[in-house]
Coordinates of C-alpha atoms and ligand atoms in Angstrom, one line a residue:
X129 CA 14.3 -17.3 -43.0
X130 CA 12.7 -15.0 -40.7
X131 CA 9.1 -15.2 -39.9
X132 CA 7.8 -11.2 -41.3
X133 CA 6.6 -9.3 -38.4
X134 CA 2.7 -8.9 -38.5
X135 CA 3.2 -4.9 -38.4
X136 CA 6.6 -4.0 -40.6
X137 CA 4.6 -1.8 -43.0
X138 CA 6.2 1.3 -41.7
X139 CA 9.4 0.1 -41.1
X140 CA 12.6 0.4 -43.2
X141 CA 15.3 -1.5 -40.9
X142 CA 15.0 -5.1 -39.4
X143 CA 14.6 -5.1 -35.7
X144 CA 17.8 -5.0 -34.1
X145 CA 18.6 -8.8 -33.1
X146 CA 18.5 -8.2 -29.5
X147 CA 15.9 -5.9 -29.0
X148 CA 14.0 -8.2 -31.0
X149 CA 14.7 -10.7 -28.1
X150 CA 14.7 -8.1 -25.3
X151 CA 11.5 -6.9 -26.0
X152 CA 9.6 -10.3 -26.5
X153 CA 7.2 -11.9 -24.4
X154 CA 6.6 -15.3 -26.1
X155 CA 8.8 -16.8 -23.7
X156 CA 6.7 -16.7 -21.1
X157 CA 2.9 -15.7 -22.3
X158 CA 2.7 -18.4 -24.3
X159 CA 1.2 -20.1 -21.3
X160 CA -1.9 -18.1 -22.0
X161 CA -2.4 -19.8 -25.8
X162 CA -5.5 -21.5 -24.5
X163 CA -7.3 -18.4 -23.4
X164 CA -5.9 -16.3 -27.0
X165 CA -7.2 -18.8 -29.0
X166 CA -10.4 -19.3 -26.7
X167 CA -10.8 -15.4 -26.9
X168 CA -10.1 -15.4 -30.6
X169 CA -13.3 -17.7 -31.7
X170 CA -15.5 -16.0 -30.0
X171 CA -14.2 -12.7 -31.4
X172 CA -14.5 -14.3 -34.6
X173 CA -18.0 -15.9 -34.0
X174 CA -19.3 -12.3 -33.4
X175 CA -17.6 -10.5 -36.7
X176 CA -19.3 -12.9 -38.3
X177 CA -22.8 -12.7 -36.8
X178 CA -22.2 -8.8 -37.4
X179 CA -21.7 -9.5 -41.1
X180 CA -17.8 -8.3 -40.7
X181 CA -16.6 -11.6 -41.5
X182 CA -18.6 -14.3 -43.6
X183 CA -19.5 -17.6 -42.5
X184 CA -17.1 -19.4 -44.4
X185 CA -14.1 -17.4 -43.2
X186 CA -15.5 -18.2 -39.6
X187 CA -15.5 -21.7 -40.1
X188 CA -12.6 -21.6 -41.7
X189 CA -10.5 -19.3 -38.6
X190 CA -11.9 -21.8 -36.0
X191 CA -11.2 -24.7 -37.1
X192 CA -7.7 -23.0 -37.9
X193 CA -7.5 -22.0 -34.3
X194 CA -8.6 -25.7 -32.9
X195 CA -6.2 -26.9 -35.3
X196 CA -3.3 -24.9 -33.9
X197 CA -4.8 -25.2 -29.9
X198 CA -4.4 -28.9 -30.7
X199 CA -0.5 -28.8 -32.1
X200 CA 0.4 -26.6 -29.5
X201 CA -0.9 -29.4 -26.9
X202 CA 1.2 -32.2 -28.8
X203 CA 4.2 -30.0 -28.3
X204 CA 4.0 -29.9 -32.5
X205 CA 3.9 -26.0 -32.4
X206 CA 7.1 -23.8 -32.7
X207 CA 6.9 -21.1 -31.0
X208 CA 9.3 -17.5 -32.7
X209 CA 10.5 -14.7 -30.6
X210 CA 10.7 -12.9 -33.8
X211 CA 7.0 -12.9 -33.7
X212 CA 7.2 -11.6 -30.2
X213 CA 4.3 -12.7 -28.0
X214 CA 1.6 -15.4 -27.8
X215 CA -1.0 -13.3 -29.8
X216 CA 1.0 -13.0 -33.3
X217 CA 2.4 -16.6 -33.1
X218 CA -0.8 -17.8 -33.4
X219 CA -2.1 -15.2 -35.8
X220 CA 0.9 -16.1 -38.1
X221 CA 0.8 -19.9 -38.3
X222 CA -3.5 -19.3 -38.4
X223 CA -2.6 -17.5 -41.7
X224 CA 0.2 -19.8 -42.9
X225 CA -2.2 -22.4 -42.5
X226 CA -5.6 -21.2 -43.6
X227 CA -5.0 -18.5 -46.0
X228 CA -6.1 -14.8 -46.0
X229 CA -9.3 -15.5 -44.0
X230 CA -6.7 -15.8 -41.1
X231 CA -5.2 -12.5 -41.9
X232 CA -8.9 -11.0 -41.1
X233 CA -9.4 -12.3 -37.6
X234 CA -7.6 -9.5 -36.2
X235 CA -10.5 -6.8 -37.1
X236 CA -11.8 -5.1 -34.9
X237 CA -9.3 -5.8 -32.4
X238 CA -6.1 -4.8 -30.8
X239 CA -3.3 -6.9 -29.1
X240 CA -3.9 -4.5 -25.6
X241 CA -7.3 -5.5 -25.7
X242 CA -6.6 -8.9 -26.3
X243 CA -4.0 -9.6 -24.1
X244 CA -6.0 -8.2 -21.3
X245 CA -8.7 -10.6 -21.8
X246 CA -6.5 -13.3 -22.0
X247 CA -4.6 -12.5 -18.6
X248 CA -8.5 -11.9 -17.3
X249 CA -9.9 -15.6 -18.6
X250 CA -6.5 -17.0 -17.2
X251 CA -7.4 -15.5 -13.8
X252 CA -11.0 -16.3 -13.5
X253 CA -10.0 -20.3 -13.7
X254 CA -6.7 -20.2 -11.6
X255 CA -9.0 -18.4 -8.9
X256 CA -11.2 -21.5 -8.9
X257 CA -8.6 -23.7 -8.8
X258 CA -7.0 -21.9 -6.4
X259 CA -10.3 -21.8 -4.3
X260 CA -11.1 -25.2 -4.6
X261 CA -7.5 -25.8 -2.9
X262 CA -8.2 -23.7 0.1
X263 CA -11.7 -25.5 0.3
X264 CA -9.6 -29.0 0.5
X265 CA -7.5 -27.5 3.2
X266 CA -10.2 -26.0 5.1
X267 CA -12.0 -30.2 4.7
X268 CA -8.8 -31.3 6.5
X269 CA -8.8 -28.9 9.4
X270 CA -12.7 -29.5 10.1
X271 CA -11.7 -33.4 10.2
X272 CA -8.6 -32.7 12.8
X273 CA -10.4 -30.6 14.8
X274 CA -13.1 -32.8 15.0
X275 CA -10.8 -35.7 15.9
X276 CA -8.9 -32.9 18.8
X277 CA -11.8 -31.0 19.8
X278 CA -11.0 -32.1 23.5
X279 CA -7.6 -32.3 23.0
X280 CA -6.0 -30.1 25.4
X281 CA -2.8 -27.3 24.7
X282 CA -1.5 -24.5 26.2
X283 CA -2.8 -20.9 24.1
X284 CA 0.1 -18.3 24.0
X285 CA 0.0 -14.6 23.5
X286 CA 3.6 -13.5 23.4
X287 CA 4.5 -17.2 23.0
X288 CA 4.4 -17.4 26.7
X289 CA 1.2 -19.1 28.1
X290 CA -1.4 -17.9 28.6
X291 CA -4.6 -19.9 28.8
X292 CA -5.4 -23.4 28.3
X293 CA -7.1 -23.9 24.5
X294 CA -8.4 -27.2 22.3
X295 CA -6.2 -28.2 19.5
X296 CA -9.3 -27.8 18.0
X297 CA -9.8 -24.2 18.6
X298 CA -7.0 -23.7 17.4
X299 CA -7.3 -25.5 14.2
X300 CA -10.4 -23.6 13.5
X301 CA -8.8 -20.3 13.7
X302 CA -6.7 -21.4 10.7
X303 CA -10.3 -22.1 9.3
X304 CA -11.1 -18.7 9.4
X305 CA -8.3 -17.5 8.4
X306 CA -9.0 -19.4 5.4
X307 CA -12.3 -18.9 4.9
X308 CA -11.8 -15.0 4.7
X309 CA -9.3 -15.7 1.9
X310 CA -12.0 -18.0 0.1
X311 CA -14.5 -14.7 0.4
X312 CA -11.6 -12.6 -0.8
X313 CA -11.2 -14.6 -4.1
X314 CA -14.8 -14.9 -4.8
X315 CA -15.3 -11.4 -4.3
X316 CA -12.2 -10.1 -6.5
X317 CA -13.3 -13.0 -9.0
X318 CA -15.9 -9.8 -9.6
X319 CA -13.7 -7.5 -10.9
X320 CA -11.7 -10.3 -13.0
X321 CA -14.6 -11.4 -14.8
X322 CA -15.2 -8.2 -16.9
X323 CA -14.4 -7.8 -20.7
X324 CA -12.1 -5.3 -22.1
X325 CA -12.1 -7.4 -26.1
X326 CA -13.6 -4.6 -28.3
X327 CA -11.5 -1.7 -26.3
X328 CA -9.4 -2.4 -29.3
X329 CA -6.1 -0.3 -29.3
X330 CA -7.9 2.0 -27.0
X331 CA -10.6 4.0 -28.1
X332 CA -12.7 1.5 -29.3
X333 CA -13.5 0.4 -32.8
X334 CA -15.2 1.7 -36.4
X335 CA -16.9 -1.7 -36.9
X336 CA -20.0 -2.8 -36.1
X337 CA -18.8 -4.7 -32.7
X338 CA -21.4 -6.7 -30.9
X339 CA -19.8 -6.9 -27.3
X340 CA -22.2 -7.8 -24.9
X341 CA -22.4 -11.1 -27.4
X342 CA -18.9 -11.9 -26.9
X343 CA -19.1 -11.0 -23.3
X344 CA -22.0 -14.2 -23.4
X345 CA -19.6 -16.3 -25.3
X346 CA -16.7 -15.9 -23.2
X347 CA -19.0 -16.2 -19.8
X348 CA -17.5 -12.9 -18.7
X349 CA -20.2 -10.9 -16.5
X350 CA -20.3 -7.7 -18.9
X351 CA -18.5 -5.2 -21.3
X352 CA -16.1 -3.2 -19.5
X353 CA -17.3 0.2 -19.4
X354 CA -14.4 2.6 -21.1
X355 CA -12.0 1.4 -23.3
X356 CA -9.1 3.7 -22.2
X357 CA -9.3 2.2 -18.8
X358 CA -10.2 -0.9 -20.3
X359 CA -6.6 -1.8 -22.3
X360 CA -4.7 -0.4 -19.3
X361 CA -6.5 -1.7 -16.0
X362 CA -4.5 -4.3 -13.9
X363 CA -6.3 -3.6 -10.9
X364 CA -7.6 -7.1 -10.9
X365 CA -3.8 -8.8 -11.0
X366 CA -2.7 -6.2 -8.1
X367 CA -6.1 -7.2 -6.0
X368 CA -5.5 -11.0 -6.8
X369 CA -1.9 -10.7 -5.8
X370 CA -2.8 -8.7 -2.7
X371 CA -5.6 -11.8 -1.6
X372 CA -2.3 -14.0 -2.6
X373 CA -0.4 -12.2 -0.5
X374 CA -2.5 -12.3 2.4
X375 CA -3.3 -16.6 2.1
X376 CA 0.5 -16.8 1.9
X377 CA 0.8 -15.0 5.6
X378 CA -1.7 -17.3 6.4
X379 CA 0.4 -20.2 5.6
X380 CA 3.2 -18.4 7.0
X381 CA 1.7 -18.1 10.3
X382 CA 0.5 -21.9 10.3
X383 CA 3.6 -23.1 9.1
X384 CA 6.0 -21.3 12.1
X385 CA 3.7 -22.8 14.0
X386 CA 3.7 -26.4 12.7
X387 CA 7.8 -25.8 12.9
X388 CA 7.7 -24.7 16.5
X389 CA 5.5 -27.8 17.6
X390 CA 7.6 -30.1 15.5
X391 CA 10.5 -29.0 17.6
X392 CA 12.3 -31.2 20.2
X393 CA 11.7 -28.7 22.6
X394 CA 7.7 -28.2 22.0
X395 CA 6.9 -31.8 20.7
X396 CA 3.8 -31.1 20.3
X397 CA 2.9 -32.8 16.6
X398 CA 5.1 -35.1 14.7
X399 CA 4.8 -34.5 10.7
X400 CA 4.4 -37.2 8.8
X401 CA 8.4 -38.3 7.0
X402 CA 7.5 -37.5 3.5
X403 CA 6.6 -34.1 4.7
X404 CA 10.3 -33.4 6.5
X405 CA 13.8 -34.4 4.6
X406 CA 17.0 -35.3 6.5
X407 CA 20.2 -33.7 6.8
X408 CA 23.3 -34.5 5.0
X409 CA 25.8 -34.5 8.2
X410 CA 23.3 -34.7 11.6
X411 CA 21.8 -38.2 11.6
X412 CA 19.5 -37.4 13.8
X413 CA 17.9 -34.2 11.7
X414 CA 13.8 -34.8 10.2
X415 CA 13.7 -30.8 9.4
X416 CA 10.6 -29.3 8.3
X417 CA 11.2 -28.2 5.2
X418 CA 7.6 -27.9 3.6
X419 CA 6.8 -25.3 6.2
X420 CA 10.0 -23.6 5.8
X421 CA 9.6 -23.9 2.3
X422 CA 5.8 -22.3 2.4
X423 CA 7.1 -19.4 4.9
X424 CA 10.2 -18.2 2.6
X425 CA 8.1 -18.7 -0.6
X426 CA 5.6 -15.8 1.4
X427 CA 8.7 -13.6 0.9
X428 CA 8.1 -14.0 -2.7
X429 CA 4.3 -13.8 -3.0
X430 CA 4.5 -10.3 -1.3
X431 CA 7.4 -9.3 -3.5
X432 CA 5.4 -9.8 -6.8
X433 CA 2.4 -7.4 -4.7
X434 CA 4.7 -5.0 -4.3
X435 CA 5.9 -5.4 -7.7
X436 CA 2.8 -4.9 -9.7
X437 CA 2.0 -1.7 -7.9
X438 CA 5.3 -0.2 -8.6
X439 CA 5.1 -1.5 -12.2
X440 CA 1.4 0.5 -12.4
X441 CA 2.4 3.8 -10.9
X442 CA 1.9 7.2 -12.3
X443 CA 1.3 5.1 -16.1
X444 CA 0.0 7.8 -17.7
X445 CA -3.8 5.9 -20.1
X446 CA -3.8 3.7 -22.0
X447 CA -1.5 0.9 -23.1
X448 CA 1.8 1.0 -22.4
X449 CA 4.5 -1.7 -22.9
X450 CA 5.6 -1.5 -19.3
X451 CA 2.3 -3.9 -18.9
X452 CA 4.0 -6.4 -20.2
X453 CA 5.6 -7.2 -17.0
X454 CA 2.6 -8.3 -14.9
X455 CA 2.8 -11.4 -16.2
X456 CA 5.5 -12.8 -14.7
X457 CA 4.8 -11.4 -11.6
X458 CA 1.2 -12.9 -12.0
X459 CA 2.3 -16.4 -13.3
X460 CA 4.8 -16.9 -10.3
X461 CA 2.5 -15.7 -7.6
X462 CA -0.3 -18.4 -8.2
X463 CA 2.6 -21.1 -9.3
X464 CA 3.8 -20.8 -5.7
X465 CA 0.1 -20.3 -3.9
X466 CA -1.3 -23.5 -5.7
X467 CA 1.8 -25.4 -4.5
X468 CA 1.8 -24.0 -1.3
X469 CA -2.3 -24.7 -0.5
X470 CA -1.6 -28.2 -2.2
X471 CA 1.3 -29.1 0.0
X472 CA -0.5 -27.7 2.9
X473 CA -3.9 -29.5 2.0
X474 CA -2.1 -32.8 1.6
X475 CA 0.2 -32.7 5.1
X476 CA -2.5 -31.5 7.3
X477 CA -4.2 -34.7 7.5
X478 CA -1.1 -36.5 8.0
X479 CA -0.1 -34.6 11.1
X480 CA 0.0 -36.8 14.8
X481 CA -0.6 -34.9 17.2
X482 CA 1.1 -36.0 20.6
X483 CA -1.7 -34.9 23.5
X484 CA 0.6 -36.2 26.6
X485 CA 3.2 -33.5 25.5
X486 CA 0.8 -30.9 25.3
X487 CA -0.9 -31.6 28.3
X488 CA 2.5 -31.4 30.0
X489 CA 3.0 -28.2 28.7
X490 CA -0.5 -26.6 29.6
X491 CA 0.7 -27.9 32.7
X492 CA 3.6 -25.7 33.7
X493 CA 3.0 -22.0 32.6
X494 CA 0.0 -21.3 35.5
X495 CA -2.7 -21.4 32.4
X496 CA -5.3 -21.5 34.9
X497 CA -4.3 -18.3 36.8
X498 CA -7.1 -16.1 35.1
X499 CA -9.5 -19.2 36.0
X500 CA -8.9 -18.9 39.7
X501 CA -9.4 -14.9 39.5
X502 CA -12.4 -16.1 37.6
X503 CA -13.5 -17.9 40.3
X504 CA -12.9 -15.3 43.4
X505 CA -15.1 -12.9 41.7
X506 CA -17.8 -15.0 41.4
X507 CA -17.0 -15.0 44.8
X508 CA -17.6 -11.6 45.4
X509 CA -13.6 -10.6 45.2
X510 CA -13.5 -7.3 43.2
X511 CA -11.9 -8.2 39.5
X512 CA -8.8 -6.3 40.3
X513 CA -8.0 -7.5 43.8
X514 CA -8.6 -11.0 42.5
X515 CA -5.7 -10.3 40.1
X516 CA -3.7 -9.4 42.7
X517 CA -4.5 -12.6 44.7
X518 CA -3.6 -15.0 42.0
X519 CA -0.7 -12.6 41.6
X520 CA 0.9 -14.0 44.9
X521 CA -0.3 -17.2 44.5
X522 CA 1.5 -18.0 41.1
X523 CA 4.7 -16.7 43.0
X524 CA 4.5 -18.7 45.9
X525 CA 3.8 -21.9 42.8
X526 CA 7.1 -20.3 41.1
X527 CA 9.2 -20.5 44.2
X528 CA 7.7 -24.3 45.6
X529 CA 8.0 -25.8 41.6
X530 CA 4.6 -26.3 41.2
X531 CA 1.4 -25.6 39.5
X532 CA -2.3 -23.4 41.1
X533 CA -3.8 -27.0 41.4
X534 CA -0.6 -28.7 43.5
X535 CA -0.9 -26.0 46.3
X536 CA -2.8 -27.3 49.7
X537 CA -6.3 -25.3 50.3
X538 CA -4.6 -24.0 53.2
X539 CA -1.7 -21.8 50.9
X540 CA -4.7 -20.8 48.9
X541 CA -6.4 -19.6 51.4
X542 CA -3.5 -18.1 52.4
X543 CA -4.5 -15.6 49.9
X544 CA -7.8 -15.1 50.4
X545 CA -10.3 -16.5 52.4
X546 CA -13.3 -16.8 50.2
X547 CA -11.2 -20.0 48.3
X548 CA -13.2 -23.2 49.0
X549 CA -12.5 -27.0 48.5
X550 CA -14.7 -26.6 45.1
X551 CA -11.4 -24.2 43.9
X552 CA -9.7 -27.6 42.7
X553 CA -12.5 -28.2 40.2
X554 CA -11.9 -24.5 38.4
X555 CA -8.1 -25.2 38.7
X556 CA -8.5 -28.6 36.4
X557 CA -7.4 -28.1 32.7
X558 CA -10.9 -29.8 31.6
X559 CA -12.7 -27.4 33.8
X560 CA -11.0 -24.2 32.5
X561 CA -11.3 -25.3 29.2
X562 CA -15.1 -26.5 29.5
X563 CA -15.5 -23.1 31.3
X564 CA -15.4 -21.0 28.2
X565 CA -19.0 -22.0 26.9
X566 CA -20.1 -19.4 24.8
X567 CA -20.0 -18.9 20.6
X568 CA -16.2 -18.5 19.7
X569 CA -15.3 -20.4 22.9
X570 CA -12.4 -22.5 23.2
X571 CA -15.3 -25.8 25.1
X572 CA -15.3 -28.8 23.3
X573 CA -19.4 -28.1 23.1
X574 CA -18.5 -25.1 21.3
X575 CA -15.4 -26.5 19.1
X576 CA -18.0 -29.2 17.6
X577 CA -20.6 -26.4 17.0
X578 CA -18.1 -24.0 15.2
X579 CA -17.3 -27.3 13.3
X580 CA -20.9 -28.0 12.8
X581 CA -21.3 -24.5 11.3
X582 CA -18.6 -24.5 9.2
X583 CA -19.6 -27.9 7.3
X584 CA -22.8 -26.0 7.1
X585 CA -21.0 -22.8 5.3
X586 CA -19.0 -24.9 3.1
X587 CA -22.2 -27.6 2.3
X588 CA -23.0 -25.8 -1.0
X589 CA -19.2 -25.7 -2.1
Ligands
LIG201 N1 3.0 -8.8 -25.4 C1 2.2 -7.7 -25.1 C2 1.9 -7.7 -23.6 O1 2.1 -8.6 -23.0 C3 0.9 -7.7 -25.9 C4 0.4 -6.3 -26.1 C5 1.3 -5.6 -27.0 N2 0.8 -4.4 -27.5 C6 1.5 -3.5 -28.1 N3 0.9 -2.4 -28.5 N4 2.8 -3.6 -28.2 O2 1.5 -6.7 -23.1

């Protein structure tokens, strides 16, 4: 009835029936069969080019291993939690089905070694997917901030205004954001890409191993250097999960402010309806719940950073059970990124942007103050007693109602005589905009060229 556990040789007493469940990982690892039984052939391809295992048995253990890979994808496979985790359920059904050859393909080998390069070859594909999602999100800002590189909005700091900005601009700061994250991946992709197989239980192993073949097989860049650290490292998952955790702030930060434009009260952007849902009792409701949804799933993200750190501390070397738990952690964190990037790379294009509203808005907050200080001490005005100036101009505006540009020359001059007739031209929106011509300017001259750039950067993606 029960299937025999692949190490009971020492043991006298069955496994208490809910330990046996308790301490199980089948549940959830199974999602990493693809990379065990990937891991396994090549494991087996070198025994047997190192004369450990003969060609026949080879043969025979991966066409075994296909043979199960391809049951498992018809849902034909039963999975047991009395054979614990992903590793010995496929060991086990490899033997029922091929005979003692199967019962060999564990030389050389140890589950903490194994299961380490699994979670490794899992990683190293998820970080390409997961890059190759940012990359379609980063496609759709360059095409909307193309389309609004003149399109003018008011720029906050504090969330009050502060200078008039491009929706462009703007859009390409998420670009960076974005494209640090990309770097990030790519860069912790290093560190991922190493193979512990061969560590064995933790000290290595007695055969004649060939690793730096298997390494080839399994495209990893090398060996891992000790095996000690090799069966017990999970730096990789904590540095993934910390690059995770930083793209999901990203998103955070994007989405507040796609919910803050999307208000009645901003009305800056409308999302597109099969982005927002309705509400059960205010008719009148289009919330934005995929933002909302992307900001509290951040909450999450860093939760599982936090998480991995605490599950690695003060482990004393090598293997210990505790490291059973990343995987969860691991599994929801890019679950939740990939959705979040996917959702993200799909709404961005389908966002209308409403230019009269924002224009209305850059209108009323004095965004051009700094513009006419600008413009005094090109005049000669000392930068500080220019400040001052605008200063009592933006009251006297405050107490008439009205914007810099809708006081008479004679108010202006009011406050200092070296304001002209050509002061109207620096108070325009265009002008102050137009004004800030240099690289990282918000100018529509420079919002093309940043875009120009950036197509360039991404050109051999
Ligand atoms: N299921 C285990 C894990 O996820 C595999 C390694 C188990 N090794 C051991 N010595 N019990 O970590």
């Amino acid at each position: 009835m029960s299937d025999k556990k692949l190490w009971s040789g020492r043991f006298n007493e069955p496994t208490d029936a809910f330990v046996e469940a308790f301490t199980a990982s089948v549940e959830f690892d199974q999602r990493l069969y693809r990379y065990d039984i990937e891991g396994s052939i090549a494991h087996a391809t070198m025994l047997a080019r190192a004369g450990i295992l003969s060609e026949d048995e080879r043969d025979l253990i991966v066409d075994g291993l296909k043979q199960i890979r391809q049951r498992i994808e018809e849902g034909q496979f039963e999975w047991s939690v009395e054979l614990e985790d992903v590793h010995m359920n496929v060991e086990s059904q490899l033997t029922t089905a091929i005979g003692d050859a199967g019962k060999k393909l564990h030389t050389g080998r140890s589950r903490n070694d194994q299961v380490a390069t699994d979670i490794r070859l899992y990683l190293r594909d998820e970080i390409e997917l997961i890059r190759s999602e940012i990359l379609r999100l980063q496609q759709a800002l360059l095409d909307t901030a193309e389309r609004e590189a003149e399109t003018i909005m008011p720029g906050f700091t504090h969330l009050q205004t502060a200078q008039p900005v491009t929706f462009g601009h703007h859009l390409m700061a998420w670009f960076e954001m974005l494209e640090r994250d990309r770097e990030r991946l790519a860069d912790c992709n290093k560190r991922v890409n190493v193979m512990p197989l061969g560590a064995a239980a933790l000290a290595g192993t007695t055969y004649p191993i060939d690793r730096h073949y298997t390494a080839e097989l399994l495209g990893f860049d090398r060996p891992s250097e000790n095996s000690l650290d090799s069966v017990s490292d999970r730096d990789f998952a904590i540095e993934f999960s910390a690059a995770a955790a930083l793209i999901m702030m990203h998103l955070s930060r994007m989405s507040e402010e796609l919910i803050i434009w999307s208000s009645a009260q901003f009305n800056f952007v409308d999302l597109s309806d099969s982005f927002c849902t309705g509400s059960s009792i205010m008719p009148q409701k289009k919330n934005p719940d995929v933002p909302e949804l992307v900001r509290g799933k951040t909450g999450r993200v860093f939760g599982h950073l936090v998480g991995l750190l605490t599950l690695m501390k003060g482990q004393p070397l090598a293997y210990n059970k505790d490291n059973q738990e990343d995987k969860e952690p691991l599994f929801d964190t890019v679950d939740n990124l990939k959705g979040s990037l996917k959702v993200f790379a799909d709404m961005i294009p389908a966002i209308t942007c409403k230019p009269e509203n924002m224009r209305r808005a850059t209108l009323q907050g004095f965004a051009t103050a700094t513009d006419l200080a600008d413009y005094l001490v090109r005049k000669g005005t000392p930068f500080r007693d220019a400040h001052e100036v605008v200063g009592k101009a933006v009251a006297l505006g405050v107490s008439k109602g009205c914007d810099l540009a809708e006081l008479s020359l004679e108010e202006l001059q009011g406050f200092s005589s070296q304001i002209e007739e050509d002061v109207f031209q620096v108070l325009t929106l265009e002008g102050s905009v137009a004004a800030r011509d240099h690289i990282g300017g918000t100018a529509p001259a420079q919002v093309r060229a940043a875009i120009g750039r950036a197509r360039q950067r991404l050109g051999g993606e």
